[in-house]
Amino acid sequence: MSNDKNLRYVLYARKSSESEDRQMASIDDQITEVQKIANELGIRVVKIFTESKSAKAPGRPVFNEMLGEIESGNADAILCWKLNRLARNPVDGGRVSWLLQNSTIKHIQCHGRDYKPSDNVLMMQVELGMANQYVKELSVDVKRGMRQKALRGWNPASHLPIGYLHNKEQRRKVNEEEIIPDPERFHIVKKLWDLMLTGSYSLKEIKKNAENLGLKNNNNKPYSIKAFQNMFKTEFYHGFFYWTDENGTEQRIKGKHKTLIDPQQWDKVQLILGNRKRVTRAKKYTYKFRGLLSCGECGGGITAERKFQVRCTSCKHKFSCLHRNECPKCSTLITDMEAPNFIDITYYRCTKKKGPCSQKATTEKEIQQQYQKLLSEVHILPEFHKFFCEVLKASEESELAAEMKLMQKLKKQQTLIQQRKENLMLMRADAEINKEEYLKLIEKNNLELQQIQQQSQKLQSTAINWSLIAKKYADFALKTQEILEKTNFSELKSLLSVLGSNQSLKDQKVYILKGNPLFSIADFQKNEWLQKTRFEPKNPLINKGDLSGFAPLRELRC
């Protein structure tokens, strides 16, 4: 590297405060290393420029000031750590390249490489292009990573709502929570939500209570009223957050983080705050049992309706608060009521789309209690589950051995018929039998071979692993107590459908019109297993795969 010692160099050091360059050495480290180069090469530095700003977009003030010094004749050359410290975008890169080609910049010295006006500009353009491409690819990678994190159920936002933290443990185990409660703030935020749910506290009073409880931000200062207003309007606390997909569409995503309240409590706080806009979300409310039941009288569908009401503390009038914030009778605002009583009930009723129907509505609580009772009827103990699985395994091994034996017998018969056909061909060739006899015997053997092949195919097609299916029912019966706790309603409905088809609602009762192995397994545990009797499926071996043999059809009513 040869340099003109009469040139006046400006030293430029940059470190990004943004994500794509955070791995670069600090500004002080860059200056130290570059000054070593200056000493080794005898370079005269007339001014040092430092900047903490990303180079992915044009508009850096210090960078522009440095080039201005060169353009005005106060300096001749640039000294920096790497060329990507000068530019990571085509605008700034093109400006540097143009000034170098016109000899406005007479020399650029970097670690291990230098650039002069007489050099081939191709290599410099390649390096600047690589720096620009690095930013583009990194931006795409970062956005993709954040989007995938959001789809996994974890909010990728850098700043989470008060009371939550990103789990930054470097050695975090697989499937470990990526967002955890803030040990210093979570319990305080919970108390503040409880206070707001009473309906007796204003935001100003909430702020005062938060200060008394010692709630402070990262700067060790109390939160503002605006911060609490945002906190009580954030759906993150009841399990949801919003993120933009690759098409720019905002999605409402169910999070996996620990929730602080339930959706009904969140809606109640929105009414207390007087948030009219939030109330309309009830139209999109997801109902727990809708789509699972049909009407037992007319066969129509069962729909759900949410009644969210409040009783006025002034005139005692009860009214719906889903679409209004004041009493329709005395015009008292909900926010002015002292500790109003909110009523949140979901009813299920027949849609009556198939004609007149006399069925009355049933509350969600009553339906849940009936399903809980039904699930308890098919629940089995862990000890019985273990025993049942052992019996299934032994039965499966026995049937597998019988199937293998039968298949070997069929294969042996098939081999004998093939040999018989070959012998007939030899007999016909030796004129031991005439053509008519040969054709008649061949047709007979082909018919027998076809019958054997059909038996073999039937055996293979009906070789359903009924023990595996029965085990799935047993696994279901073991965990029935956890089913109604599912927060994913689609998964809940899928699990409840295992109880039986044609589930209906009649006279405010849940009916299941067809039995299945669940009830037979539970009956066996109750009536026979306690006496340690041996369990044998009612299905004979030939009917394996038809699980209806486990239990007779029945009509069940909770």
Coordinates of C-alpha atoms in Angstrom, one line a residue:
M1 CA 0.0 0.0 0.0
S2 CA 1.6 3.2 -1.2
N3 CA 0.2 6.6 0.0
D4 CA 1.0 10.2 -0.7
K5 CA 2.2 11.6 2.6
N6 CA 1.1 15.1 1.6
L7 CA -2.6 14.0 1.4
R8 CA -4.9 15.3 4.2
Y9 CA -7.0 12.4 5.5
V10 CA -10.2 12.5 7.4
L11 CA -10.9 9.5 9.7
Y12 CA -14.5 8.2 9.6
A13 CA -15.8 5.7 12.1
R14 CA -19.4 4.6 12.3
K15 CA -21.4 2.2 14.4
S16 CA -25.1 1.6 13.8
S17 CA -27.6 2.0 16.6
E18 CA -29.9 -0.2 14.6
S19 CA -30.1 -4.0 14.3
E20 CA -28.1 -4.8 11.2
D21 CA -24.8 -3.4 12.3
R22 CA -24.8 -4.0 16.0
Q23 CA -22.2 -6.7 15.7
M24 CA -19.6 -4.2 14.4
A25 CA -16.8 -3.1 16.7
S26 CA -17.4 0.1 18.8
I27 CA -16.4 3.5 17.5
D28 CA -13.5 3.7 19.9
D29 CA -12.2 0.3 18.8
Q30 CA -12.5 1.4 15.1
I31 CA -10.5 4.6 15.8
T32 CA -7.8 2.7 17.7
E33 CA -7.3 0.2 14.9
V34 CA -7.4 2.8 12.1
Q35 CA -4.9 5.0 13.8
K36 CA -2.5 2.0 13.9
I37 CA -2.9 1.9 10.1
A38 CA -2.2 5.6 9.9
N39 CA 1.0 5.3 12.0
E40 CA 2.2 2.3 10.0
L41 CA 1.6 4.1 6.6
G42 CA 2.6 7.6 7.8
I43 CA -0.9 9.0 7.0
R44 CA -1.7 12.5 8.3
V45 CA -5.2 12.7 9.8
V46 CA -6.5 16.2 9.9
K47 CA -10.0 15.5 11.4
I48 CA -11.9 12.7 12.9
F49 CA -15.6 12.1 12.2
T50 CA -17.7 9.7 14.2
E51 CA -21.3 8.7 13.8
S52 CA -23.8 6.3 15.5
K53 CA -26.3 5.8 12.7
S54 CA -27.3 3.1 10.2
A55 CA -26.0 3.4 6.6
K56 CA -28.8 1.5 5.1
A57 CA -30.5 4.7 3.9
P58 CA -29.1 8.1 2.8
G59 CA -29.2 11.1 5.0
R60 CA -26.4 10.7 7.6
P61 CA -25.5 14.2 8.8
V62 CA -21.9 13.5 9.8
F63 CA -21.2 11.5 6.6
N64 CA -22.5 14.4 4.5
E65 CA -20.4 16.9 6.6
M66 CA -17.3 14.8 6.0
L67 CA -17.8 14.7 2.2
G68 CA -18.5 18.4 2.3
E69 CA -15.1 19.0 3.9
I70 CA -13.5 17.1 1.0
E71 CA -15.5 18.8 -1.7
S72 CA -14.6 22.2 -0.2
G73 CA -10.9 21.3 -0.4
N74 CA -10.2 21.1 3.4
A75 CA -9.3 17.4 3.0
D76 CA -8.2 15.0 0.2
A77 CA -8.7 11.4 1.3
I78 CA -10.6 9.1 3.7
L79 CA -9.3 6.6 6.3
C80 CA -11.8 4.1 7.6
W81 CA -12.0 0.5 8.9
K82 CA -14.0 -1.0 6.0
L83 CA -15.7 0.3 2.9
N84 CA -19.1 -0.7 4.3
R85 CA -18.5 1.9 7.1
L86 CA -18.9 4.6 4.4
A87 CA -22.0 3.3 2.7
R88 CA -24.6 0.4 2.7
N89 CA -27.0 2.1 0.2
P90 CA -26.6 2.8 -3.5
V91 CA -27.0 6.6 -3.1
D92 CA -24.2 7.1 -0.7
G93 CA -22.1 4.4 -2.4
G94 CA -22.5 6.1 -5.8
R95 CA -21.6 9.5 -4.4
V96 CA -18.3 8.2 -2.9
S97 CA -17.5 6.3 -6.1
W98 CA -18.2 9.4 -8.3
L99 CA -16.0 11.7 -6.1
L100 CA -13.2 9.1 -6.3
Q101 CA -13.4 8.8 -10.1
N102 CA -13.3 12.6 -10.4
S103 CA -10.3 12.7 -8.1
T104 CA -12.2 14.9 -5.6
I105 CA -11.4 12.0 -3.2
K106 CA -7.8 11.2 -4.0
H107 CA -7.5 8.1 -1.9
I108 CA -9.5 5.8 0.4
Q109 CA -7.5 3.7 2.8
C110 CA -9.1 0.8 4.6
H111 CA -7.8 -2.2 6.6
G112 CA -5.9 -4.3 4.2
R113 CA -7.1 -2.5 1.1
D114 CA -7.0 1.0 -0.6
Y115 CA -8.8 2.6 -3.5
K116 CA -7.5 5.2 -5.9
P117 CA -9.0 7.2 -8.8
S118 CA -6.8 5.3 -11.3
D119 CA -8.0 1.9 -10.1
N120 CA -10.6 -0.3 -11.8
V121 CA -14.0 0.8 -10.3
L122 CA -15.5 -2.6 -10.7
M123 CA -14.1 -4.1 -7.5
M124 CA -15.2 -1.1 -5.5
Q125 CA -18.7 -1.3 -7.0
V126 CA -18.8 -5.0 -6.1
E127 CA -17.9 -4.3 -2.5
L128 CA -20.4 -1.5 -2.2
G129 CA -23.1 -3.7 -3.8
M130 CA -22.3 -6.5 -1.4
A131 CA -22.7 -4.1 1.5
N132 CA -26.1 -3.0 0.2
Q133 CA -27.2 -6.6 -0.5
Y134 CA -26.2 -7.5 3.0
V135 CA -28.6 -4.9 4.4
K136 CA -31.4 -6.1 2.1
E137 CA -31.0 -9.8 2.9
L138 CA -30.6 -9.1 6.6
S139 CA -33.8 -7.0 6.6
V140 CA -35.7 -9.9 4.9
D141 CA -34.2 -12.4 7.3
V142 CA -35.1 -10.3 10.4
K143 CA -38.6 -9.7 9.2
R144 CA -39.1 -13.4 8.3
G145 CA -37.7 -14.5 11.7
M146 CA -40.1 -12.1 13.5
R147 CA -43.0 -13.2 11.4
Q148 CA -42.3 -16.8 12.2
K149 CA -42.0 -16.0 15.9
A150 CA -45.4 -14.3 15.8
L151 CA -47.0 -17.3 14.0
R152 CA -45.6 -19.5 16.8
G153 CA -47.6 -17.4 19.3
W154 CA -44.9 -15.1 20.7
N155 CA -45.1 -11.4 20.2
P156 CA -41.8 -10.3 18.5
A157 CA -42.2 -6.6 19.4
S158 CA -39.1 -5.2 21.1
H159 CA -41.2 -3.5 23.8
L160 CA -43.8 -5.6 25.4
P161 CA -46.8 -4.4 27.5
I162 CA -46.0 -3.6 31.2
G163 CA -45.5 -6.8 33.2
Y164 CA -43.9 -8.9 30.5
L165 CA -40.4 -9.6 29.4
H166 CA -38.7 -11.4 26.5
N167 CA -36.9 -14.6 27.7
K168 CA -33.3 -13.7 26.8
E169 CA -31.7 -16.7 28.3
Q170 CA -29.0 -17.8 25.9
R171 CA -29.4 -21.4 26.7
R172 CA -33.1 -21.5 26.7
K173 CA -34.5 -25.0 26.2
V174 CA -36.5 -26.1 23.2
N175 CA -40.3 -25.2 23.6
E176 CA -39.5 -23.1 26.6
E177 CA -41.6 -19.9 27.0
E178 CA -40.2 -17.0 24.9
I179 CA -42.2 -14.4 26.8
I180 CA -42.3 -14.5 30.6
P181 CA -43.9 -12.5 33.3
D182 CA -41.8 -9.6 34.7
P183 CA -40.9 -10.7 38.2
E184 CA -40.9 -7.1 39.4
R185 CA -44.0 -5.8 37.7
F186 CA -46.4 -8.6 36.8
H187 CA -48.0 -9.0 40.2
I188 CA -48.4 -5.2 40.5
V189 CA -50.1 -5.0 37.1
K190 CA -52.4 -7.8 38.2
K191 CA -53.5 -5.8 41.2
L192 CA -54.1 -2.7 39.0
W193 CA -56.4 -4.8 36.7
D194 CA -58.3 -6.1 39.7
L195 CA -58.8 -2.5 40.9
M196 CA -60.1 -1.4 37.5
L197 CA -62.5 -4.3 37.3
T198 CA -64.3 -3.1 40.4
G199 CA -65.4 0.0 38.4
S200 CA -64.6 2.2 41.3
Y201 CA -61.3 3.6 40.2
S202 CA -60.3 6.3 37.7
L203 CA -57.1 6.2 35.7
K204 CA -55.7 9.0 38.0
E205 CA -56.4 6.8 41.0
I206 CA -54.9 3.8 39.3
K207 CA -51.8 5.8 38.7
K208 CA -51.6 6.8 42.3
N209 CA -52.0 3.2 43.5
A210 CA -49.3 2.1 41.0
E211 CA -46.9 4.6 42.5
N212 CA -47.7 3.4 46.0
L213 CA -47.1 -0.2 44.9
G214 CA -43.7 0.8 43.6
L215 CA -44.4 0.4 39.8
K216 CA -41.7 2.3 37.8
N217 CA -40.5 2.2 34.2
N218 CA -37.0 1.3 33.0
N219 CA -35.8 4.8 33.8
N220 CA -36.9 4.3 37.4
K221 CA -39.7 6.9 37.0
P222 CA -43.5 6.5 37.5
Y223 CA -45.6 5.7 34.5
S224 CA -47.8 8.4 33.0
I225 CA -51.6 8.3 32.8
K226 CA -51.3 7.7 29.1
A227 CA -49.3 4.5 29.8
F228 CA -52.1 3.1 32.0
Q229 CA -54.7 4.1 29.4
N230 CA -52.8 2.1 26.8
M231 CA -52.3 -0.8 29.2
F232 CA -56.0 -1.2 29.8
K233 CA -56.7 -1.1 26.1
T234 CA -54.1 -3.8 25.1
E235 CA -55.5 -7.2 24.3
F236 CA -52.1 -8.8 25.1
Y237 CA -53.2 -9.2 28.7
H238 CA -56.0 -11.6 27.7
G239 CA -53.9 -13.5 25.2
F240 CA -53.9 -11.7 21.8
F241 CA -51.6 -9.4 19.9
Y242 CA -51.5 -8.0 16.4
W243 CA -48.8 -8.5 13.8
T244 CA -48.4 -7.7 10.1
D245 CA -47.9 -10.6 7.6
E246 CA -45.8 -10.6 4.5
N247 CA -48.7 -9.1 2.5
G248 CA -49.0 -6.1 4.8
T249 CA -52.2 -7.4 6.4
E250 CA -52.6 -7.0 10.1
Q251 CA -53.4 -10.3 11.8
R252 CA -54.9 -10.9 15.3
I253 CA -52.8 -13.8 16.7
K254 CA -53.5 -15.9 19.8
G255 CA -50.4 -15.7 22.0
K256 CA -48.9 -18.5 24.1
H257 CA -47.8 -16.2 26.9
K258 CA -49.3 -16.3 30.4
T259 CA -52.6 -14.3 30.4
L260 CA -53.4 -11.9 33.2
I261 CA -57.2 -11.7 32.6
D262 CA -59.9 -13.4 30.5
P263 CA -61.7 -11.9 27.5
Q264 CA -64.9 -11.1 29.5
Q265 CA -62.9 -9.1 32.1
W266 CA -61.2 -7.2 29.3
D267 CA -64.5 -6.3 27.7
K268 CA -65.8 -5.1 31.1
V269 CA -62.8 -2.8 31.5
Q270 CA -63.4 -1.4 28.0
L271 CA -67.0 -0.5 29.0
I272 CA -65.7 1.1 32.2
L273 CA -63.3 3.2 30.2
G274 CA -66.1 4.1 27.8
N275 CA -64.5 2.5 24.8
R276 CA -67.4 2.3 22.3
K277 CA -65.2 1.1 19.5
R278 CA -64.1 -2.0 21.4
V279 CA -67.7 -3.1 22.2
T280 CA -68.5 -4.0 18.6
R281 CA -66.0 -6.9 18.8
A282 CA -68.8 -9.0 20.4
K283 CA -70.0 -9.6 16.8
K284 CA -66.9 -11.7 16.3
Y285 CA -67.0 -13.5 19.6
T286 CA -66.0 -17.1 19.4
Y287 CA -68.5 -19.4 21.1
K288 CA -67.5 -22.5 22.9
F289 CA -70.1 -25.1 21.8
R290 CA -71.6 -23.5 18.6
G291 CA -71.3 -25.9 15.6
L292 CA -71.2 -29.0 17.8
L293 CA -74.9 -29.4 18.7
S294 CA -78.2 -29.5 16.7
C295 CA -81.7 -29.0 17.8
G296 CA -83.3 -32.3 19.1
E297 CA -86.8 -31.2 18.1
C298 CA -86.6 -29.8 14.6
G299 CA -83.0 -30.8 13.6
G300 CA -82.0 -27.2 13.0
G301 CA -78.7 -25.6 14.0
I302 CA -77.9 -24.3 17.5
T303 CA -76.7 -20.7 17.6
A304 CA -75.3 -18.7 20.4
E305 CA -76.0 -15.2 21.7
R306 CA -74.0 -13.2 24.3
K307 CA -75.9 -11.1 26.7
F308 CA -73.6 -8.5 28.2
Q309 CA -75.7 -6.3 30.5
V310 CA -75.3 -3.9 33.4
R311 CA -77.8 -2.9 36.1
C312 CA -78.0 0.9 36.5
T313 CA -77.1 2.0 40.0
S314 CA -79.4 4.9 39.8
C315 CA -82.7 3.5 38.5
K316 CA -82.0 -0.2 38.8
H317 CA -82.8 -0.7 35.1
K318 CA -81.0 -3.6 33.4
F319 CA -79.8 -2.9 29.9
S320 CA -77.4 -4.2 27.2
C321 CA -74.1 -2.5 27.3
L322 CA -72.7 -4.0 24.1
H323 CA -73.6 -1.0 22.1
R324 CA -74.3 1.8 24.6
N325 CA -72.5 3.4 27.4
E326 CA -75.4 5.0 29.2
C327 CA -78.7 3.8 30.8
P328 CA -81.5 4.2 28.2
K329 CA -84.0 5.0 31.0
C330 CA -82.2 7.6 33.1
S331 CA -79.2 8.4 30.8
T332 CA -76.7 7.8 33.5
L333 CA -73.2 7.0 32.0
I334 CA -71.7 3.7 33.0
T335 CA -68.5 5.6 33.9
D336 CA -70.5 7.7 36.4
M337 CA -72.1 4.7 38.1
E338 CA -70.7 3.6 41.4
A339 CA -69.6 0.0 41.3
P340 CA -72.0 -1.1 38.5
N341 CA -73.0 -4.8 38.4
F342 CA -72.1 -6.3 35.0
I343 CA -73.9 -9.5 33.8
D344 CA -72.2 -11.6 31.1
I345 CA -74.2 -14.7 30.0
T346 CA -74.0 -16.7 26.8
Y347 CA -77.2 -18.5 25.7
Y348 CA -77.6 -21.3 23.1
R349 CA -80.9 -21.7 21.2
C350 CA -82.3 -23.2 18.1
T351 CA -82.0 -21.0 15.0
K352 CA -85.6 -22.0 14.0
K353 CA -84.7 -21.8 10.3
K354 CA -86.5 -25.1 9.6
G355 CA -89.8 -23.8 11.0
P356 CA -91.5 -23.3 14.4
C357 CA -89.7 -24.8 17.3
S358 CA -90.7 -24.8 21.0
Q359 CA -87.2 -25.3 22.4
K360 CA -86.0 -22.7 25.0
A361 CA -82.6 -21.3 25.3
T362 CA -79.9 -22.8 27.5
T363 CA -76.9 -21.1 29.1
E364 CA -73.4 -22.0 28.3
K365 CA -72.7 -22.8 31.9
E366 CA -75.5 -25.4 31.9
I367 CA -74.2 -27.0 28.8
Q368 CA -70.7 -27.1 30.1
Q369 CA -71.9 -28.8 33.3
Q370 CA -73.7 -31.5 31.3
Y371 CA -70.6 -32.2 29.2
Q372 CA -68.6 -32.3 32.4
K373 CA -70.9 -34.9 33.7
L374 CA -70.8 -36.9 30.5
L375 CA -67.0 -36.8 30.4
S376 CA -66.8 -38.0 34.0
E377 CA -68.9 -41.0 33.0
V378 CA -66.2 -42.1 30.5
H379 CA -63.2 -41.2 32.6
I380 CA -60.9 -44.0 33.5
L381 CA -58.2 -44.3 36.1
P382 CA -54.4 -44.3 35.3
E383 CA -54.1 -47.8 36.7
F384 CA -56.9 -49.1 34.5
H385 CA -55.4 -47.3 31.5
K386 CA -52.1 -49.1 32.0
F387 CA -53.9 -52.5 32.4
F388 CA -56.1 -51.8 29.3
C389 CA -53.1 -51.0 27.1
E390 CA -51.3 -54.2 28.2
V391 CA -54.3 -56.2 27.3
L392 CA -54.5 -54.5 23.9
K393 CA -50.8 -55.2 23.3
A394 CA -51.2 -58.9 24.1
S395 CA -54.3 -59.2 21.9
E396 CA -52.6 -57.4 19.1
E397 CA -49.6 -59.7 19.2
S398 CA -52.0 -62.7 19.2
E399 CA -53.9 -61.5 16.2
L400 CA -50.8 -60.6 14.4
A401 CA -49.5 -64.1 14.8
A402 CA -52.9 -65.5 13.6
E403 CA -52.8 -63.2 10.5
M404 CA -49.2 -64.3 9.7
K405 CA -50.2 -67.9 10.0
L406 CA -53.2 -67.4 7.7
M407 CA -51.2 -65.5 5.1
Q408 CA -48.5 -68.2 5.1
K409 CA -51.3 -70.8 4.4
L410 CA -52.7 -68.8 1.5
K411 CA -49.2 -68.3 0.0
K412 CA -48.6 -72.1 0.3
Q413 CA -51.9 -72.8 -1.5
Q414 CA -51.0 -70.2 -4.2
T415 CA -47.6 -71.9 -4.7
L416 CA -49.2 -75.3 -5.1
I417 CA -51.7 -74.1 -7.7
Q418 CA -48.9 -72.4 -9.7
Q419 CA -47.0 -75.8 -9.6
R420 CA -50.1 -77.6 -10.7
K421 CA -50.5 -75.3 -13.7
E422 CA -46.9 -75.9 -14.7
N423 CA -47.5 -79.6 -14.5
L424 CA -50.6 -79.3 -16.7
M425 CA -48.5 -77.4 -19.3
L426 CA -46.0 -80.3 -19.3
M427 CA -48.7 -82.9 -19.6
R428 CA -50.2 -81.0 -22.5
A429 CA -46.8 -80.8 -24.2
D430 CA -46.3 -84.6 -23.8
A431 CA -49.8 -85.2 -25.2
E432 CA -50.9 -86.8 -22.0
I433 CA -54.1 -84.7 -22.0
N434 CA -56.0 -83.2 -24.9
K435 CA -56.7 -79.5 -25.5
E436 CA -60.2 -79.6 -24.0
E437 CA -59.1 -81.3 -20.8
Y438 CA -56.1 -78.9 -20.5
L439 CA -58.3 -75.7 -20.9
K440 CA -60.9 -77.1 -18.4
L441 CA -58.2 -77.9 -15.8
I442 CA -56.4 -74.5 -16.3
E443 CA -59.7 -72.6 -15.9
K444 CA -60.4 -74.5 -12.6
N445 CA -57.0 -73.7 -11.3
N446 CA -57.2 -70.0 -12.3
L447 CA -60.5 -69.8 -10.5
E448 CA -59.0 -71.3 -7.3
L449 CA -56.0 -68.9 -7.6
Q450 CA -58.3 -65.9 -8.0
Q451 CA -60.2 -66.9 -4.9
I452 CA -57.0 -67.2 -2.9
Q453 CA -55.8 -63.8 -4.2
Q454 CA -59.1 -62.2 -3.2
Q455 CA -58.9 -63.7 0.3
S456 CA -55.3 -62.4 0.7
Q457 CA -56.3 -58.9 -0.5
K458 CA -59.3 -58.9 1.8
L459 CA -57.2 -59.9 4.7
Q460 CA -54.7 -57.1 4.0
S461 CA -57.4 -54.4 3.4
T462 CA -59.2 -55.3 6.7
A463 CA -56.0 -55.5 8.7
I464 CA -57.1 -52.4 10.6
N465 CA -55.1 -51.9 13.8
W466 CA -58.2 -51.9 16.0
S467 CA -56.0 -52.0 19.1
L468 CA -54.4 -48.7 18.1
I469 CA -57.8 -47.2 17.7
A470 CA -59.0 -48.6 21.0
K471 CA -55.9 -47.2 22.7
K472 CA -56.7 -43.7 21.3
Y473 CA -60.2 -44.0 22.9
A474 CA -58.5 -45.1 26.2
D475 CA -56.1 -42.1 26.0
F476 CA -59.1 -39.8 25.5
A477 CA -60.9 -41.3 28.5
L478 CA -57.8 -40.9 30.7
K479 CA -57.7 -37.1 30.0
T480 CA -61.3 -36.2 30.0
Q481 CA -60.9 -33.9 33.0
E482 CA -58.7 -31.6 30.9
I483 CA -60.9 -31.3 27.8
L484 CA -63.2 -28.5 28.9
E485 CA -60.2 -26.4 30.0
K486 CA -59.1 -26.1 26.4
T487 CA -58.9 -22.4 25.2
N488 CA -58.8 -23.4 21.6
F489 CA -62.5 -23.9 20.9
S490 CA -61.9 -25.6 17.5
E491 CA -59.8 -28.2 19.3
L492 CA -62.4 -28.5 22.1
K493 CA -65.2 -29.2 19.6
S494 CA -63.1 -31.8 17.8
L495 CA -62.5 -33.6 21.1
L496 CA -66.1 -33.5 22.3
S497 CA -67.2 -34.9 19.0
V498 CA -65.4 -38.1 20.0
L499 CA -68.1 -38.7 22.5
G500 CA -70.5 -39.6 19.7
S501 CA -72.2 -38.3 16.6
N502 CA -75.6 -36.6 16.3
Q503 CA -75.1 -34.5 19.5
S504 CA -78.3 -32.6 20.1
L505 CA -79.9 -30.2 22.5
K506 CA -83.5 -30.8 23.6
D507 CA -85.4 -29.6 26.6
Q508 CA -82.2 -27.9 27.7
K509 CA -80.5 -31.2 27.9
V510 CA -77.5 -32.6 25.8
Y511 CA -78.2 -35.9 24.0
I512 CA -75.8 -38.2 22.3
L513 CA -77.8 -40.7 20.1
K514 CA -75.0 -43.2 19.3
G515 CA -72.8 -45.1 21.6
N516 CA -69.1 -45.7 21.0
P517 CA -66.2 -47.7 22.7
L518 CA -65.6 -44.9 25.3
F519 CA -68.7 -46.0 27.3
S520 CA -67.9 -49.7 26.9
I521 CA -64.3 -49.1 28.2
A522 CA -65.7 -47.1 31.2
D523 CA -68.3 -49.8 31.9
F524 CA -65.7 -52.5 31.9
Q525 CA -63.6 -50.5 34.4
K526 CA -66.6 -50.1 36.6
N527 CA -68.2 -53.5 36.4
E528 CA -65.4 -56.0 35.7
W529 CA -61.9 -54.6 36.1
L530 CA -62.6 -54.0 39.8
Q531 CA -63.1 -57.7 40.2
K532 CA -59.9 -58.3 38.1
T533 CA -61.7 -60.3 35.4
R534 CA -60.2 -60.6 32.0
F535 CA -61.3 -58.2 29.3
E536 CA -62.1 -59.7 25.9
P537 CA -63.6 -57.6 23.1
K538 CA -67.0 -58.7 22.0
N539 CA -65.8 -58.6 18.3
P540 CA -64.7 -61.9 16.9
L541 CA -61.4 -61.9 15.1
I542 CA -63.0 -61.8 11.7
N543 CA -64.8 -58.5 12.6
K544 CA -61.7 -56.7 14.0
G545 CA -61.8 -53.1 12.9
D546 CA -65.5 -52.8 13.6
L547 CA -65.4 -51.0 16.9
S548 CA -69.2 -51.1 17.4
G549 CA -68.7 -54.4 19.0
F550 CA -67.3 -52.7 22.1
A551 CA -70.7 -51.3 23.1
P552 CA -74.4 -51.4 22.0
L553 CA -76.0 -48.4 20.5
R554 CA -77.7 -46.3 23.2
E555 CA -79.3 -42.9 23.8
L556 CA -77.4 -41.0 26.4
R557 CA -78.8 -38.0 28.2
C558 CA -76.8 -35.9 30.7

